[in-house]
Coordinates of C-alpha atoms and ligand atoms in Angstrom, one line a residue:
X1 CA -36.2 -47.3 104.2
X2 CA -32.5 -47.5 104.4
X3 CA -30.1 -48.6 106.9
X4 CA -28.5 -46.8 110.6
X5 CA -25.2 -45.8 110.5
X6 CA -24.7 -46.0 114.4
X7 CA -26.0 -49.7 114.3
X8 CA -23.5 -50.3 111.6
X9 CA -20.5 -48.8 113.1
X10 CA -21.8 -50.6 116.3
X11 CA -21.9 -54.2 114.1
X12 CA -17.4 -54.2 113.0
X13 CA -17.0 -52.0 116.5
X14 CA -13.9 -55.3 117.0
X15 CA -13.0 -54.4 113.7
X16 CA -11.9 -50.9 114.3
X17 CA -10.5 -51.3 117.3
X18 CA -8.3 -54.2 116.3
X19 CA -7.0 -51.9 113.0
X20 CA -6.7 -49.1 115.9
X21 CA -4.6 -51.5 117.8
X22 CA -2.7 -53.2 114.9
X23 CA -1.7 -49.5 113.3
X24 CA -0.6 -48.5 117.1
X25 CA 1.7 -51.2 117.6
X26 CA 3.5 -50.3 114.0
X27 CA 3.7 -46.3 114.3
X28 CA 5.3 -45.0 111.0
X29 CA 6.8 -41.0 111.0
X30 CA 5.4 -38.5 108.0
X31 CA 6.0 -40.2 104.6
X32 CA 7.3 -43.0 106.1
X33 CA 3.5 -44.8 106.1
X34 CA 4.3 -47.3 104.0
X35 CA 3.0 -50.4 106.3
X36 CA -0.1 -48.2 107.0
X37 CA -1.3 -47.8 103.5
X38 CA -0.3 -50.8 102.5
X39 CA -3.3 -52.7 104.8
X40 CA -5.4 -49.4 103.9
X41 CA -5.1 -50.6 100.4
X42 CA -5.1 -54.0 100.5
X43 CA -8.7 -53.4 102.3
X44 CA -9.8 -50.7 99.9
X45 CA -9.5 -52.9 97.1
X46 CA -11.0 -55.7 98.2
X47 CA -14.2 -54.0 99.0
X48 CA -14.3 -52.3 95.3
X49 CA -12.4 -49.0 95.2
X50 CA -10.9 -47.0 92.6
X51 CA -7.5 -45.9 94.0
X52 CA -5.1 -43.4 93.6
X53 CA -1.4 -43.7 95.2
X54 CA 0.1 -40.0 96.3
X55 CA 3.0 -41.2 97.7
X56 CA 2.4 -42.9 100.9
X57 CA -1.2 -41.2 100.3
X58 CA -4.0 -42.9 99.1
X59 CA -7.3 -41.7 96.9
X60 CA -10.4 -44.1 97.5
X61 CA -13.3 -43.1 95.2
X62 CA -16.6 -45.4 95.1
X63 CA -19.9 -45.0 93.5
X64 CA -21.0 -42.4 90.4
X65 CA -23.4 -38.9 90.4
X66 CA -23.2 -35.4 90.0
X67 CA -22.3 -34.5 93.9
X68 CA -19.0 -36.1 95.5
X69 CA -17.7 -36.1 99.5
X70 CA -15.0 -36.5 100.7
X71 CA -13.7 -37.9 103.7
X72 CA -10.2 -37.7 105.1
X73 CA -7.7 -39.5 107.9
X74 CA -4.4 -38.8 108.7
X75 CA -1.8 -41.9 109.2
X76 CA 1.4 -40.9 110.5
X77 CA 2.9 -41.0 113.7
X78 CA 5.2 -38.8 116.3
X79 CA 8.9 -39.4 117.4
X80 CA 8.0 -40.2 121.2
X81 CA 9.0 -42.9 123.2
X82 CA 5.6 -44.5 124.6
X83 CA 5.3 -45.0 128.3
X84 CA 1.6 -46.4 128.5
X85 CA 2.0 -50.2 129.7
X86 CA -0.8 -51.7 127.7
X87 CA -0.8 -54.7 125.2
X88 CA -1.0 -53.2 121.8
X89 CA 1.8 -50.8 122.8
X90 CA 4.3 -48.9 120.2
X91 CA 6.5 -52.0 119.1
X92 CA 8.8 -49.2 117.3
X93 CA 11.0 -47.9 119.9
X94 CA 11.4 -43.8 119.6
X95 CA 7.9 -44.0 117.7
X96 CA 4.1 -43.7 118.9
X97 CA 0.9 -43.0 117.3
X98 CA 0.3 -40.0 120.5
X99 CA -1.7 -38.1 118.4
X100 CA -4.5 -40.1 117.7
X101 CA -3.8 -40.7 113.8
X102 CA -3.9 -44.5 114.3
X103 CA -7.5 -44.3 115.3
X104 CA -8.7 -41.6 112.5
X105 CA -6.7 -44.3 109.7
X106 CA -9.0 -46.9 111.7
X107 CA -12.7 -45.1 111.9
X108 CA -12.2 -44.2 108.4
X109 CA -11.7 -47.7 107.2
X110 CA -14.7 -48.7 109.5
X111 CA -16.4 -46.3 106.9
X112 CA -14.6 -47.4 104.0
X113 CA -16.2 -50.9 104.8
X114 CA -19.7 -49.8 105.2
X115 CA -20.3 -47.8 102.4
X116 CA -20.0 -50.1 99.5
X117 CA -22.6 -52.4 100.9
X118 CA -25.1 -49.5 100.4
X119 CA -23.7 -47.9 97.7
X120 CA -26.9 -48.3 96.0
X121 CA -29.0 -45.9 98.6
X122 CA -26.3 -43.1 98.1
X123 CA -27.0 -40.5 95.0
X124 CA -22.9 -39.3 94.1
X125 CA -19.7 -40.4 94.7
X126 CA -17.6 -40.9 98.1
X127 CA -14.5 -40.1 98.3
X128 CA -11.7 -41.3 101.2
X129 CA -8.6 -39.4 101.4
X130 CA -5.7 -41.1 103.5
X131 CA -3.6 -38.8 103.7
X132 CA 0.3 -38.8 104.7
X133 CA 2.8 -37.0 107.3
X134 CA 0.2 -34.4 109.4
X135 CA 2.6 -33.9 112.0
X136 CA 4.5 -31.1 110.5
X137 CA 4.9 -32.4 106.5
X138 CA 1.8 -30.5 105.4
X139 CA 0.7 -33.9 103.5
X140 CA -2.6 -32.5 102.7
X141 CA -0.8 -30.2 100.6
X142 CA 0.4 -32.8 98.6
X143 CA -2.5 -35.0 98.6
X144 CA -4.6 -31.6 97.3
X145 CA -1.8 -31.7 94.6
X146 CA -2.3 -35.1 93.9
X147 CA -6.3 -34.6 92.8
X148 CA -7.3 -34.9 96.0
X149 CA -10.1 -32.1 95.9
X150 CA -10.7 -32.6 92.4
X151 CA -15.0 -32.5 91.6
X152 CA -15.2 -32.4 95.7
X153 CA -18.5 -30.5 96.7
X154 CA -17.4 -31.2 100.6
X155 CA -14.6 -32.4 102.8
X156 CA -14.9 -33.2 106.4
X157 CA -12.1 -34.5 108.5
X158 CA -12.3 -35.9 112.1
X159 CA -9.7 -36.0 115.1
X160 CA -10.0 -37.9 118.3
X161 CA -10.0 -35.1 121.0
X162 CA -8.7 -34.6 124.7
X163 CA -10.4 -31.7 125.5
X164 CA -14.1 -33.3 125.0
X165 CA -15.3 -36.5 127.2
X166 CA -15.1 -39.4 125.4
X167 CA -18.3 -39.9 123.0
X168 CA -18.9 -36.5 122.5
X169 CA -18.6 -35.3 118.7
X170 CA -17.2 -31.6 118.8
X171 CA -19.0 -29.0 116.1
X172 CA -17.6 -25.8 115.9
X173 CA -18.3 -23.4 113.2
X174 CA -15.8 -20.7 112.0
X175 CA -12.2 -20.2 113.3
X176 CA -11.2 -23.6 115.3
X177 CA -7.8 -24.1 114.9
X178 CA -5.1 -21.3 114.7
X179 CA -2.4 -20.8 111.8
X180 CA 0.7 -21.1 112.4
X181 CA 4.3 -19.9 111.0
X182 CA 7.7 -20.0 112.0
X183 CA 10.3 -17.7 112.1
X184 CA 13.9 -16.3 112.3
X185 CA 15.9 -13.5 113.0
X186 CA 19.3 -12.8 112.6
X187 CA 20.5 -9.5 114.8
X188 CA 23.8 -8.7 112.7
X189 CA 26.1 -5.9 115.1
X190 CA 30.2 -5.6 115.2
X191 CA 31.8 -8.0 117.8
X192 CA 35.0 -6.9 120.0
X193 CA 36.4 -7.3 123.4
X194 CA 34.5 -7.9 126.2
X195 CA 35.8 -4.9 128.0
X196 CA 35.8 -2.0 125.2
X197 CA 32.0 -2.7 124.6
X198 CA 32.2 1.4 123.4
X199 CA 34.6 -0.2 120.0
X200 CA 31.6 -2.6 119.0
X201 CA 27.7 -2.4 118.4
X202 CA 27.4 -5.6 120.8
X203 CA 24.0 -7.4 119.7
X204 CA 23.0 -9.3 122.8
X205 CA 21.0 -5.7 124.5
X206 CA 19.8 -4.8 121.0
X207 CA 18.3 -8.6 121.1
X208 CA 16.9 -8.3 124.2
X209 CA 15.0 -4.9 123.8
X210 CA 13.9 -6.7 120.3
X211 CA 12.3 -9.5 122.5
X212 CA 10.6 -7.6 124.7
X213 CA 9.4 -5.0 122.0
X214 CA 8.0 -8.1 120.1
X215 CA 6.1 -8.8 122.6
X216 CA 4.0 -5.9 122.5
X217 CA 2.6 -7.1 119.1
X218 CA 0.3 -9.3 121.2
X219 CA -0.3 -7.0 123.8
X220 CA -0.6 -3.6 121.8
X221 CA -0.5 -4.4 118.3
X222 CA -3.5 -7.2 118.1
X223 CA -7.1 -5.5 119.1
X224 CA -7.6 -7.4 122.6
X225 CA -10.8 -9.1 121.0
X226 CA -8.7 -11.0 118.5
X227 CA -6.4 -13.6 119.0
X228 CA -2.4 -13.5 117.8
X229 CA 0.9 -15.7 119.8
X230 CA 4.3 -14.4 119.1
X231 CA 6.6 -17.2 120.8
X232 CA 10.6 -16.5 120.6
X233 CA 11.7 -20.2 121.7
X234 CA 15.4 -20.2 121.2
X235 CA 17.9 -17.5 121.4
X236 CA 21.8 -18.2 120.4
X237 CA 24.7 -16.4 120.6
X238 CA 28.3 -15.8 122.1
X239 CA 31.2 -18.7 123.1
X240 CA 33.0 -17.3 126.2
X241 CA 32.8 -14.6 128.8
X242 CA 35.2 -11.6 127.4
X243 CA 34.2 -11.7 123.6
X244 CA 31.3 -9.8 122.6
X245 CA 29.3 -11.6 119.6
X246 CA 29.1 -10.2 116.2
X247 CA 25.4 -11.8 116.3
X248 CA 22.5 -13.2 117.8
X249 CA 20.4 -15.8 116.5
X250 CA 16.7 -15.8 116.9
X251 CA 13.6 -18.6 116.1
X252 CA 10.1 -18.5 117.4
X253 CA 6.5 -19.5 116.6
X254 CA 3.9 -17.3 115.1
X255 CA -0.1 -18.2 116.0
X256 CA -3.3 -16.4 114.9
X257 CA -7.3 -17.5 113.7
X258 CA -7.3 -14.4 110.9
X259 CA -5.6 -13.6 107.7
X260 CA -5.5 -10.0 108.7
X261 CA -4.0 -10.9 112.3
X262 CA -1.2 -13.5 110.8
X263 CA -0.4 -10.4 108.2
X264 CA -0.3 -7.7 111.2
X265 CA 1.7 -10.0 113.0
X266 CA 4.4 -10.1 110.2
X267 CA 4.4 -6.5 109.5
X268 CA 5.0 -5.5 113.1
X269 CA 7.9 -8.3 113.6
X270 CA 9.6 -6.5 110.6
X271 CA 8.9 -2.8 111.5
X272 CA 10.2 -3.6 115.1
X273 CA 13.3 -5.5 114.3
X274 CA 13.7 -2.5 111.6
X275 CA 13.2 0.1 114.3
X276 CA 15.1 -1.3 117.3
X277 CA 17.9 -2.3 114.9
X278 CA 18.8 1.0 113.6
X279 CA 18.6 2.4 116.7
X280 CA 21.5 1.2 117.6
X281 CA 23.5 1.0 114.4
X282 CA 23.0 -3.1 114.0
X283 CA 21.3 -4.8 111.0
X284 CA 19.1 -7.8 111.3
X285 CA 17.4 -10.7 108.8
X286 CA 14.3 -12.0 109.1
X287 CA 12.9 -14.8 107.5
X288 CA 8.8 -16.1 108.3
X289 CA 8.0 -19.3 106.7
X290 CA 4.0 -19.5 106.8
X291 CA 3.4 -23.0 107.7
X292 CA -0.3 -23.9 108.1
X293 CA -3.4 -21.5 107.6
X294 CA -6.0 -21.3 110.6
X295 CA -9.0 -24.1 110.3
X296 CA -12.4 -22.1 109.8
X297 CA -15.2 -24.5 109.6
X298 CA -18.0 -23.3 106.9
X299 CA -20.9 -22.3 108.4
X300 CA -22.9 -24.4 106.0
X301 CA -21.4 -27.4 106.4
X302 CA -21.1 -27.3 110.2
X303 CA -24.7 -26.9 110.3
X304 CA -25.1 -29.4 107.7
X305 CA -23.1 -31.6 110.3
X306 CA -25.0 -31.0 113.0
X307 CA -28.2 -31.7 111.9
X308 CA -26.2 -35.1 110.9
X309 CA -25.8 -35.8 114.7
X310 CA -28.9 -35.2 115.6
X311 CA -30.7 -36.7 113.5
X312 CA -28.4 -40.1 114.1
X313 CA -28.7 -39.3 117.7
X314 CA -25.3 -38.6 118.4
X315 CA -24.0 -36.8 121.2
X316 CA -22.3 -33.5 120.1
X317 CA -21.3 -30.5 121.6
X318 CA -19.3 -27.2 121.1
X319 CA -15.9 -27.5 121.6
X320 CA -12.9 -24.2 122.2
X321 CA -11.3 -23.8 119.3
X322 CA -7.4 -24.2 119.8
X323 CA -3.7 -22.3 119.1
X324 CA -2.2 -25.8 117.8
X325 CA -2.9 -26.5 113.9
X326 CA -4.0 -28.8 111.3
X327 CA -3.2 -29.3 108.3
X328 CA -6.7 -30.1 107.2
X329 CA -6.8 -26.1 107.1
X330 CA -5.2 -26.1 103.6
X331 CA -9.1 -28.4 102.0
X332 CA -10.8 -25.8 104.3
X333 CA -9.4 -23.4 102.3
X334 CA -10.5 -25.0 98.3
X335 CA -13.7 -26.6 99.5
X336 CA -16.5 -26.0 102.0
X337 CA -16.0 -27.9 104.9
X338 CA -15.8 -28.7 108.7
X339 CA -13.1 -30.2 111.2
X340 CA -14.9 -32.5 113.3
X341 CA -13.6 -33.9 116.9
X342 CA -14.5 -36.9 119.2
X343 CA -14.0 -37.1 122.4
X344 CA -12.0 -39.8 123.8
X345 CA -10.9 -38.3 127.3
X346 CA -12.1 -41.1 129.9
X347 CA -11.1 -40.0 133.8
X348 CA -12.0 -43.6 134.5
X349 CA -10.0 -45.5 132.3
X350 CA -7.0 -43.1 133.3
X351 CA -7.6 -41.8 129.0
X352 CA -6.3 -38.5 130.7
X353 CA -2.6 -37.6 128.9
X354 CA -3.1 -34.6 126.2
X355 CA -1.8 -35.1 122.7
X356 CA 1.6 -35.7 122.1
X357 CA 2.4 -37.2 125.5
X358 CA 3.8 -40.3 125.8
X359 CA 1.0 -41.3 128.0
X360 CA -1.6 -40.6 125.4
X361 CA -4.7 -42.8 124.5
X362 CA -8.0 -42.9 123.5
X363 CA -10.9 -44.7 124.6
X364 CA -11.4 -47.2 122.7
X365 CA -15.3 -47.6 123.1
X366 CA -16.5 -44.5 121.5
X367 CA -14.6 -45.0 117.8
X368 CA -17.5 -46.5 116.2
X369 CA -19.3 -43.5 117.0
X370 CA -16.8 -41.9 114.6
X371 CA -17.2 -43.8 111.9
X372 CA -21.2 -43.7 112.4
X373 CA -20.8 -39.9 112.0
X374 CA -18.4 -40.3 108.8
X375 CA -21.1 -42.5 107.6
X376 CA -23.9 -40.9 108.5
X377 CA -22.5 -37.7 106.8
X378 CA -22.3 -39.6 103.7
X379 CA -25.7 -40.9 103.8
X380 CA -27.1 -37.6 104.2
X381 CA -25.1 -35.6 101.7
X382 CA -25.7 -37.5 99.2
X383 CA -29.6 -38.2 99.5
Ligands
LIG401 ZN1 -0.7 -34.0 116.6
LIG402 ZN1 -3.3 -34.9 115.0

């Protein structure tokens, strides 16, 4: 009884790939997706949906029952120039899907296709979440505000991935993607003449022993088993050779896969720029903006997911978890879950340029074996 998810990915394969190609060609930036969930829409209703409208963001819920899962893509696009010389390239000048988003949108609405024509076999609801601005707008925050999560018993996402060869779906349980935050400091001393330095507390030394002491919050602070980045990645100050600045401007980029290490981290920025500060009669301001939490996969639900595969017979492996972030980390954090990847790196099609490069793109071939896995996921949670 029933039906096979891989042969019915396989069966609207030219489907997928011509949304793939068509949302490519048309990269739109975070909240700026209005083309993108227009056709998204335009799609979902015509196959039966209730939808939702968060913005640029778009709530897909079909089918009734007591257990609901949800499914989420992310639309948007990067501000980079694409140098690939292929025909569906970026028609946007400046603009480029380089992080994969354009295929996710397209897998999922491979999925969103499927499932009403067995709607019947499934016992609960499904729920698609197309969700705005990933690239640095925390969308999912927004969609989560929006109802996104509301009566959701799971939520599994899925990214096309460099790092795995192409076909292979990546299960990790636990930690897999790091949280991030960003921060800055202000050292504040007392500027003066370049040539009295004895009449002013010149900040530019106290900055530099600040950097270097921050860096021990890696390499002394964090036990050597866990994992924590402190990144200073631009350092201003001073106009001209003989004037000594009455400041120096600090911003950076905090990583970490724990709570506990992401609080440590804070703590020791503050103690140290307290410390080092004082010593030397200056004053500083610090401000950390926490931007993403770290992606930890439920244990459950990636074991759930890989008795999916399996079962489907599709290829899946573990993949490294990763110091770049998601913003899928903020469902993680309401409802049991797991980040899911495919790989799409292909050393034969030249598929070899890492997220985010202008050279990036995915192999086409394997994307059906996405939305197989979406679907399959579906079939089996709600049995
Ligand atoms: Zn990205
Ligand atoms: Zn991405």
């Amino acid at each position: 009884m029933g039906f096979d998810p891989v042969s019915e990915a396989k069966r609207i394969e030219k489907e997928i790939i011509a949304w793939r190609r068509d949302f490519h060609m048309h990269p739109e930036l975070k909240y700026e997706e209005e083309r993108t969930s227009g056709i998204v829409e335009e799609h979902l209703r015509e196959w039966g949906y209730r939808i939702k409208r968060v913005g640029t963001g778009i709530i897909a819920d079909i089918g009734e029952g007591e257990k609901t899962i949800a499914l989420r893509a992310d639309m948007d696009a990067l501000p980079v120039q694409e140098e690939n010389d292929v025909p569906y390239k970026s028609r946007v000048p400046g603009k480029m899907h380089a992080c994969g988003h354009d295929a996710h949108t397209a897998m999922l609405l491979g999925t969103a296709k499927i499932i009403p024509e067995h709607i019947d076999e499934f016992n609960g609801r499904v729920r698609l979440i197309f969700q705005p601005a990933e690239e640095g707008g925390n969308g999912a925050v927004k969609m989560i505000e929006g109802g996104a999560l509301e009566g959701v018993d799971a939520v599994f996402g899925l990214h096309v991935w460099h790092d795995l060869p192409s076909g292979i779906i990546g299960i990790t349980e636990g930690p897999f993607m790091a949280g991030a935050g960003i921060f800055k400091a202000r050292i504040i001393g007392k500027g003066g003449h370049g040539a009295s330095p004895h009449q002013t507390v010149d900040p530019i030394p106290i900055a530099a022993e600040t950097i270097l002491a921050l860096q021990t919050i890696a390499s002394r602070n964090v036990s050597p088993i866990e994992t924590g980045v402190v990144s200073i990645t631009a350092v201003h100050a001073g106009t001209t050779f003989n004037v000594i600045p009455e400041e120096v401007e600090m911003k950076g980029t905090i990583r970490f896969f724990k709570h506990e290490i992401g609080e440590l981290i804070q703590r020791r920025m503050g103690e140290i720029l307290e410390g080092v500060t004082k010593a030397h009669g200056a004053s500083y301001e610090l401000s950390i903006e926490e931007l993403v939490p770290p992606t930890v996969n439920d244990g459950s639900m990636t074991e759930f997911a890989r008795k999916v595969a399996e079962k489907y017979g599709l290829k899946h492996g573990d993949v490294e978890p990763t110091m770049g972030a998601e913003d899928f980390a903020f469902y993680l954090q309401k409802v049991p879950g797991t980040f899911l990847t495919l790989g799409i790196y292909n050393e034969e099609k030249g598929i070899i340029y890492p997220h985010h490069h202008p050279r990036f793109d995915v192999d086409e071939d394997v994307l059906h074996l996405g939305t197989a896995m979406e679907v399959a996921l579906v079939r089996e949670f709600l049995r």
